[in-house]
Amino acid sequence: MNKLILSQIFIYPIKSMAGISIDSSNVIKTGLQNDRRWLLVDENNIFITQRILPEMALISTSIENNTIILKHKTKKIKPITIPAKINIGKKITIQIWKDFCHALHYNTNVDKWLCDIFKIKCKLVYMPDATQRYVDKSYAHNNEVVSFADGYPFLIIGQSSLDDLNNRLDIPLPINRFRPNFVFTGGNPFEEDKLKKIKIGEITFLVVKPCARCVITTTDQENTKRNNEPLLTLSSYRKENNKVMFGQNLIQQNLGTISVGNEIIILERKN
């Protein structure tokens, strides 16, 4: 079999806003450095994503000198900046799925910028290092923690899996519909489903759970328009327990660095 090579790394500094393609990253206890440590919440401190606010896709993010720059993709609105990391702010309790976590409320000027764009009451909060949000115990191995990602520190997808899907679609879709952290080349379609334990760069990962896909995959990340693809097509061959699966969730067993071009070493396959 041809080698599996890590071809792309993505981080999403603010959950559900546009991601950033990077060449390398530190792996920290919650996942990739600067990945989904910021979160948009409503007036009741409940998390907001593209599921209910697809316009979040139109906010691009970039990082320069430990500062995150937020820009609107289509409107001429002055960009705004936030620190990549904060240690001070008003401590509040937020809800993300079934989890209640401590977060730091940052700045009302940033809130206003976002409220004016989205036309809702919202605020931006940060997950400090002291916050411990645990991976589902059904899949955790050592009390692993996660940022504001849906449930797991990493998502990996094979380029062959996307190519296989696109061969079935009338209009091919980009990888940003699926918001992975890692994309790799090589192997057969859905090669990731066969993996149990892998090493990429300095990091050993356990492949713990297939990723159930939601309406965000049907949202064009450049204009927020939605249709029934790719879920309609995926449901014809990727359905499991009434959920559409695409990609695999990972947890790490150590800390270190990871880079595009690293070979993915297969340490253990699923039976």
mmCIF file of C-alpha atoms in Angstrom:
data_model
loop_
_atom_site.group_PDB
_atom_site.id
_atom_site.type_symbol
_atom_site.label_atom_id
_atom_site.label_comp_id
_atom_site.label_asym_id
_atom_site.label_seq_id
_atom_site.Cartn_x
_atom_site.Cartn_y
_atom_site.Cartn_z
ATOM 1 C CA MET A 1 0.000 0.000 0.000
ATOM 2 C CA ASN A 2 1.243 3.500 -0.766
ATOM 3 C CA LYS A 3 2.308 5.656 2.155
ATOM 4 C CA LEU A 4 -0.144 7.782 4.095
ATOM 5 C CA ILE A 5 1.143 11.365 4.219
ATOM 6 C CA LEU A 6 -0.258 14.251 6.230
ATOM 7 C CA SER A 7 -1.137 16.775 3.515
ATOM 8 C CA GLN A 8 -3.082 19.481 5.356
ATOM 9 C CA ILE A 9 -3.487 20.797 8.909
ATOM 10 C CA PHE A 10 -6.351 23.096 9.867
ATOM 11 C CA ILE A 11 -7.150 25.025 13.012
ATOM 12 C CA TYR A 12 -10.331 26.936 13.812
ATOM 13 C CA PRO A 13 -9.418 29.648 16.341
ATOM 14 C CA ILE A 14 -13.081 30.533 16.901
ATOM 15 C CA LYS A 15 -15.481 27.606 16.861
ATOM 16 C CA SER A 16 -17.639 27.507 13.708
ATOM 17 C CA MET A 17 -15.894 30.424 12.006
ATOM 18 C CA ALA A 18 -13.541 29.940 9.070
ATOM 19 C CA GLY A 19 -10.431 27.863 9.615
ATOM 20 C CA ILE A 20 -6.760 28.402 8.850
ATOM 21 C CA SER A 21 -4.492 26.074 6.889
ATOM 22 C CA ILE A 22 -1.113 25.787 8.615
ATOM 23 C CA ASP A 23 2.132 23.924 7.956
ATOM 24 C CA SER A 24 2.830 22.694 11.480
ATOM 25 C CA SER A 25 1.421 22.895 14.983
ATOM 26 C CA ASN A 26 2.110 22.150 18.583
ATOM 27 C CA VAL A 27 -0.145 19.495 20.041
ATOM 28 C CA ILE A 28 -1.260 20.551 23.522
ATOM 29 C CA LYS A 29 -3.542 18.822 25.997
ATOM 30 C CA THR A 30 -6.764 20.131 24.374
ATOM 31 C CA GLY A 31 -5.728 19.493 20.765
ATOM 32 C CA LEU A 32 -3.881 21.697 18.290
ATOM 33 C CA GLN A 33 -2.582 24.988 19.637
ATOM 34 C CA ASN A 34 -5.102 27.809 19.067
ATOM 35 C CA ASP A 35 -7.795 25.402 17.900
ATOM 36 C CA ARG A 36 -11.314 26.294 19.086
ATOM 37 C CA ARG A 37 -10.315 28.018 22.303
ATOM 38 C CA TRP A 38 -12.699 30.879 21.437
ATOM 39 C CA LEU A 39 -16.473 30.409 21.335
ATOM 40 C CA LEU A 40 -19.519 32.495 20.476
ATOM 41 C CA VAL A 41 -22.354 32.256 23.024
ATOM 42 C CA ASP A 42 -25.837 33.740 23.162
ATOM 43 C CA GLU A 43 -27.401 35.932 25.847
ATOM 44 C CA ASN A 44 -27.992 32.790 27.941
ATOM 45 C CA ASN A 45 -24.327 31.732 27.595
ATOM 46 C CA ILE A 46 -25.238 28.788 25.344
ATOM 47 C CA PHE A 47 -22.881 28.037 22.466
ATOM 48 C CA ILE A 48 -23.667 29.146 18.920
ATOM 49 C CA THR A 49 -22.480 27.411 15.740
ATOM 50 C CA GLN A 50 -23.202 27.424 12.018
ATOM 51 C CA ARG A 51 -25.979 24.945 12.696
ATOM 52 C CA ILE A 52 -28.228 27.849 13.692
ATOM 53 C CA LEU A 53 -26.121 30.759 12.435
ATOM 54 C CA PRO A 54 -24.602 29.829 9.052
ATOM 55 C CA GLU A 55 -23.322 33.402 8.659
ATOM 56 C CA MET A 56 -20.504 32.453 11.015
ATOM 57 C CA ALA A 57 -18.821 30.878 7.985
ATOM 58 C CA LEU A 58 -18.325 34.365 6.541
ATOM 59 C CA ILE A 59 -15.906 35.446 9.277
ATOM 60 C CA SER A 60 -12.362 34.592 8.245
ATOM 61 C CA THR A 61 -9.608 34.246 10.804
ATOM 62 C CA SER A 62 -5.847 34.615 10.601
ATOM 63 C CA ILE A 63 -3.125 34.707 13.239
ATOM 64 C CA GLU A 64 -0.229 37.166 13.275
ATOM 65 C CA ASN A 65 2.074 37.760 16.243
ATOM 66 C CA ASN A 66 -0.220 35.941 18.680
ATOM 67 C CA THR A 67 -3.180 38.037 17.529
ATOM 68 C CA ILE A 68 -6.277 36.689 15.775
ATOM 69 C CA ILE A 69 -7.620 38.932 13.010
ATOM 70 C CA LEU A 70 -11.336 38.655 12.208
ATOM 71 C CA LYS A 71 -12.542 39.819 8.787
ATOM 72 C CA HIS A 72 -15.866 39.566 6.984
ATOM 73 C CA LYS A 73 -15.456 37.728 3.681
ATOM 74 C CA THR A 74 -18.030 39.690 1.680
ATOM 75 C CA LYS A 75 -18.879 42.943 3.496
ATOM 76 C CA LYS A 76 -16.633 45.981 3.749
ATOM 77 C CA ILE A 77 -16.408 45.993 7.524
ATOM 78 C CA LYS A 78 -13.291 47.083 9.378
ATOM 79 C CA PRO A 79 -11.498 43.976 10.721
ATOM 80 C CA ILE A 80 -11.146 43.510 14.456
ATOM 81 C CA THR A 81 -8.496 41.705 16.489
ATOM 82 C CA ILE A 82 -8.400 39.588 19.622
ATOM 83 C CA PRO A 83 -5.454 37.963 21.413
ATOM 84 C CA ALA A 84 -4.808 34.330 20.566
ATOM 85 C CA LYS A 85 -4.782 33.680 24.308
ATOM 86 C CA ILE A 86 -6.044 35.566 27.361
ATOM 87 C CA ASN A 87 -5.602 35.023 31.081
ATOM 88 C CA ILE A 88 -7.933 37.674 32.457
ATOM 89 C CA GLY A 89 -11.582 38.451 31.883
ATOM 90 C CA LYS A 90 -14.930 38.058 33.551
ATOM 91 C CA LYS A 91 -15.375 34.398 34.478
ATOM 92 C CA ILE A 92 -18.716 32.992 33.348
ATOM 93 C CA THR A 93 -20.223 29.522 32.985
ATOM 94 C CA ILE A 94 -21.142 28.558 29.443
ATOM 95 C CA GLN A 95 -22.939 25.542 28.016
ATOM 96 C CA ILE A 96 -21.647 23.567 25.049
ATOM 97 C CA TRP A 97 -23.743 20.503 24.306
ATOM 98 C CA LYS A 98 -24.220 18.824 27.696
ATOM 99 C CA ASP A 99 -21.084 20.328 29.206
ATOM 100 C CA PHE A 100 -20.974 23.348 31.495
ATOM 101 C CA CYS A 101 -17.568 25.034 31.491
ATOM 102 C CA HIS A 102 -15.860 28.079 32.921
ATOM 103 C CA ALA A 103 -14.869 30.607 30.269
ATOM 104 C CA LEU A 104 -13.533 34.154 30.200
ATOM 105 C CA HIS A 105 -15.653 36.906 28.649
ATOM 106 C CA TYR A 106 -13.233 39.095 26.742
ATOM 107 C CA ASN A 107 -14.345 42.464 25.395
ATOM 108 C CA THR A 108 -17.643 44.234 24.753
ATOM 109 C CA ASN A 109 -16.217 46.014 21.683
ATOM 110 C CA VAL A 110 -15.656 42.658 20.024
ATOM 111 C CA ASP A 111 -19.139 41.564 21.094
ATOM 112 C CA LYS A 112 -20.640 44.648 19.430
ATOM 113 C CA TRP A 113 -18.715 43.974 16.210
ATOM 114 C CA LEU A 114 -20.162 40.453 16.108
ATOM 115 C CA CYS A 115 -23.668 41.471 17.206
ATOM 116 C CA ASP A 116 -23.831 44.088 14.450
ATOM 117 C CA ILE A 117 -22.879 41.499 11.835
ATOM 118 C CA PHE A 118 -25.076 38.647 13.042
ATOM 119 C CA LYS A 119 -28.017 40.780 14.245
ATOM 120 C CA ILE A 120 -28.296 38.808 17.474
ATOM 121 C CA LYS A 121 -27.197 39.255 21.069
ATOM 122 C CA CYS A 122 -23.954 37.358 21.525
ATOM 123 C CA LYS A 123 -20.542 37.489 23.130
ATOM 124 C CA LEU A 124 -17.145 35.967 22.583
ATOM 125 C CA VAL A 125 -15.563 33.856 25.316
ATOM 126 C CA TYR A 126 -12.242 32.070 25.781
ATOM 127 C CA MET A 127 -11.368 28.735 27.367
ATOM 128 C CA PRO A 128 -8.574 29.355 29.891
ATOM 129 C CA ASP A 129 -6.001 26.703 30.714
ATOM 130 C CA ALA A 130 -7.676 26.036 34.066
ATOM 131 C CA THR A 131 -10.889 24.841 32.409
ATOM 132 C CA GLN A 132 -11.128 21.056 32.123
ATOM 133 C CA ARG A 133 -13.671 19.803 29.589
ATOM 134 C CA TYR A 134 -13.439 16.037 29.317
ATOM 135 C CA VAL A 135 -13.786 13.761 26.320
ATOM 136 C CA ASP A 136 -16.768 11.391 26.518
ATOM 137 C CA LYS A 137 -15.793 8.674 28.999
ATOM 138 C CA SER A 138 -17.107 6.029 26.592
ATOM 139 C CA TYR A 139 -14.209 6.842 24.253
ATOM 140 C CA ALA A 140 -11.574 8.445 26.488
ATOM 141 C CA HIS A 141 -8.546 6.433 27.558
ATOM 142 C CA ASN A 142 -6.892 8.643 30.163
ATOM 143 C CA ASN A 143 -9.296 11.450 31.091
ATOM 144 C CA GLU A 144 -8.397 13.400 27.952
ATOM 145 C CA VAL A 145 -9.612 16.983 27.711
ATOM 146 C CA VAL A 146 -10.875 18.942 24.726
ATOM 147 C CA SER A 147 -11.312 22.569 23.753
ATOM 148 C CA PHE A 148 -14.614 23.895 22.384
ATOM 149 C CA ALA A 149 -14.558 21.317 19.562
ATOM 150 C CA ASP A 150 -17.769 19.294 19.491
ATOM 151 C CA GLY A 151 -16.345 16.441 21.522
ATOM 152 C CA TYR A 152 -12.862 15.328 20.493
ATOM 153 C CA PRO A 153 -9.485 17.039 20.084
ATOM 154 C CA PHE A 154 -8.881 16.014 16.451
ATOM 155 C CA LEU A 155 -10.703 15.006 13.268
ATOM 156 C CA ILE A 156 -8.904 13.238 10.422
ATOM 157 C CA ILE A 157 -10.156 12.630 6.869
ATOM 158 C CA GLY A 158 -8.449 10.894 3.958
ATOM 159 C CA GLN A 159 -8.270 12.805 0.680
ATOM 160 C CA SER A 160 -9.298 9.543 -0.994
ATOM 161 C CA SER A 161 -12.529 9.589 1.019
ATOM 162 C CA LEU A 162 -13.362 13.088 -0.220
ATOM 163 C CA ASP A 163 -12.419 12.132 -3.780
ATOM 164 C CA ASP A 164 -14.697 9.090 -3.574
ATOM 165 C CA LEU A 165 -17.574 11.273 -2.383
ATOM 166 C CA ASN A 166 -16.961 13.898 -5.054
ATOM 167 C CA ASN A 167 -17.051 11.225 -7.752
ATOM 168 C CA ARG A 168 -20.643 10.559 -6.663
ATOM 169 C CA LEU A 169 -21.720 14.221 -6.584
ATOM 170 C CA ASP A 170 -22.794 16.434 -9.476
ATOM 171 C CA ILE A 171 -20.821 19.326 -7.992
ATOM 172 C CA PRO A 172 -17.638 18.417 -6.076
ATOM 173 C CA LEU A 173 -17.211 19.875 -2.606
ATOM 174 C CA PRO A 174 -14.099 21.273 -0.902
ATOM 175 C CA ILE A 175 -12.706 19.811 2.284
ATOM 176 C CA ASN A 176 -13.785 22.874 4.281
ATOM 177 C CA ARG A 177 -17.346 21.510 4.337
ATOM 178 C CA PHE A 178 -16.102 18.893 6.819
ATOM 179 C CA ARG A 179 -13.863 21.041 9.048
ATOM 180 C CA PRO A 180 -11.095 18.479 9.683
ATOM 181 C CA ASN A 181 -7.878 19.098 11.563
ATOM 182 C CA PHE A 182 -5.904 16.611 9.484
ATOM 183 C CA VAL A 183 -6.132 15.524 5.849
ATOM 184 C CA PHE A 184 -3.900 12.807 4.433
ATOM 185 C CA THR A 185 -3.082 11.417 1.023
ATOM 186 C CA GLY A 186 -2.602 7.764 0.173
ATOM 187 C CA GLY A 187 -4.607 4.688 0.964
ATOM 188 C CA ASN A 188 -8.066 3.665 -0.170
ATOM 189 C CA PRO A 189 -11.273 5.627 0.364
ATOM 190 C CA PHE A 190 -12.136 5.557 4.084
ATOM 191 C CA GLU A 191 -8.708 4.247 4.996
ATOM 192 C CA GLU A 192 -9.134 6.228 8.231
ATOM 193 C CA ASP A 193 -11.943 3.873 9.282
ATOM 194 C CA LYS A 194 -9.485 0.969 9.391
ATOM 195 C CA LEU A 195 -6.977 2.648 11.695
ATOM 196 C CA LYS A 196 -6.816 2.087 15.441
ATOM 197 C CA LYS A 197 -3.484 3.582 16.511
ATOM 198 C CA ILE A 198 -1.207 5.821 14.458
ATOM 199 C CA LYS A 199 1.832 8.051 14.813
ATOM 200 C CA ILE A 200 2.191 11.388 13.017
ATOM 201 C CA GLY A 201 5.358 13.367 13.633
ATOM 202 C CA GLU A 202 6.040 13.182 17.368
ATOM 203 C CA ILE A 203 2.476 12.302 18.315
ATOM 204 C CA THR A 204 0.786 8.955 18.863
ATOM 205 C CA PHE A 205 -2.978 9.019 18.309
ATOM 206 C CA LEU A 206 -5.799 6.627 19.086
ATOM 207 C CA VAL A 207 -8.579 6.522 16.494
ATOM 208 C CA VAL A 208 -11.590 6.360 18.779
ATOM 209 C CA LYS A 209 -14.832 7.156 16.973
ATOM 210 C CA PRO A 210 -16.309 7.894 13.546
ATOM 211 C CA CYS A 211 -17.577 11.444 13.134
ATOM 212 C CA ALA A 212 -21.347 11.851 12.724
ATOM 213 C CA ARG A 213 -22.030 14.663 10.273
ATOM 214 C CA CYS A 214 -24.518 17.511 10.604
ATOM 215 C CA VAL A 215 -26.101 20.300 8.571
ATOM 216 C CA ILE A 216 -22.866 22.322 8.545
ATOM 217 C CA THR A 217 -21.596 20.013 5.794
ATOM 218 C CA THR A 218 -24.448 21.268 3.583
ATOM 219 C CA THR A 219 -23.462 24.920 4.097
ATOM 220 C CA ASP A 220 -21.411 26.642 1.391
ATOM 221 C CA GLN A 221 -18.598 28.209 3.390
ATOM 222 C CA GLU A 222 -18.277 31.148 0.995
ATOM 223 C CA ASN A 223 -21.913 32.270 0.742
ATOM 224 C CA THR A 224 -23.830 30.270 3.457
ATOM 225 C CA LYS A 225 -26.269 28.762 0.941
ATOM 226 C CA ARG A 226 -27.520 25.296 1.854
ATOM 227 C CA ASN A 227 -28.835 22.306 -0.034
ATOM 228 C CA ASN A 228 -29.178 18.611 0.790
ATOM 229 C CA GLU A 229 -25.670 17.591 -0.310
ATOM 230 C CA PRO A 230 -23.432 15.946 0.717
ATOM 231 C CA LEU A 231 -25.669 14.390 3.392
ATOM 232 C CA LEU A 232 -28.118 12.982 0.845
ATOM 233 C CA THR A 233 -25.429 11.113 -1.061
ATOM 234 C CA LEU A 234 -23.462 10.125 2.032
ATOM 235 C CA SER A 235 -26.596 8.670 3.614
ATOM 236 C CA SER A 236 -26.789 6.160 0.762
ATOM 237 C CA TYR A 237 -23.497 4.488 1.705
ATOM 238 C CA ARG A 238 -22.157 5.953 4.952
ATOM 239 C CA LYS A 239 -25.071 5.534 7.350
ATOM 240 C CA GLU A 240 -24.555 3.859 10.714
ATOM 241 C CA ASN A 241 -27.170 3.762 13.484
ATOM 242 C CA ASN A 242 -29.157 6.378 11.576
ATOM 243 C CA LYS A 243 -26.181 8.768 11.498
ATOM 244 C CA VAL A 244 -24.050 9.762 8.525
ATOM 245 C CA MET A 245 -20.365 9.109 9.223
ATOM 246 C CA PHE A 246 -17.427 10.816 7.527
ATOM 247 C CA GLY A 247 -13.987 11.117 9.127
ATOM 248 C CA GLN A 248 -12.585 9.784 12.377
ATOM 249 C CA ASN A 249 -12.064 11.409 15.767
ATOM 250 C CA LEU A 250 -8.677 11.063 17.436
ATOM 251 C CA ILE A 251 -7.218 11.523 20.891
ATOM 252 C CA GLN A 252 -3.506 12.020 21.505
ATOM 253 C CA GLN A 253 -1.306 10.037 23.857
ATOM 254 C CA ASN A 254 1.488 12.596 24.192
ATOM 255 C CA LEU A 255 2.410 16.190 23.392
ATOM 256 C CA GLY A 256 4.779 17.539 20.755
ATOM 257 C CA THR A 257 4.732 18.840 17.196
ATOM 258 C CA ILE A 258 3.171 17.731 13.940
ATOM 259 C CA SER A 259 3.859 18.946 10.399
ATOM 260 C CA VAL A 260 2.516 18.699 6.880
ATOM 261 C CA GLY A 261 4.565 16.071 5.066
ATOM 262 C CA ASN A 262 4.832 13.757 8.078
ATOM 263 C CA GLU A 263 4.234 10.122 7.235
ATOM 264 C CA ILE A 264 1.342 8.535 9.102
ATOM 265 C CA ILE A 265 2.766 5.404 10.673
ATOM 266 C CA ILE A 266 0.136 2.731 11.280
ATOM 267 C CA LEU A 267 0.804 1.164 14.674
ATOM 268 C CA GLU A 268 -2.403 -0.849 14.896
ATOM 269 C CA ARG A 269 -5.341 -1.569 12.625
ATOM 270 C CA LYS A 270 -8.918 -2.337 13.588
ATOM 271 C CA ASN A 271 -9.947 -5.960 13.321
#
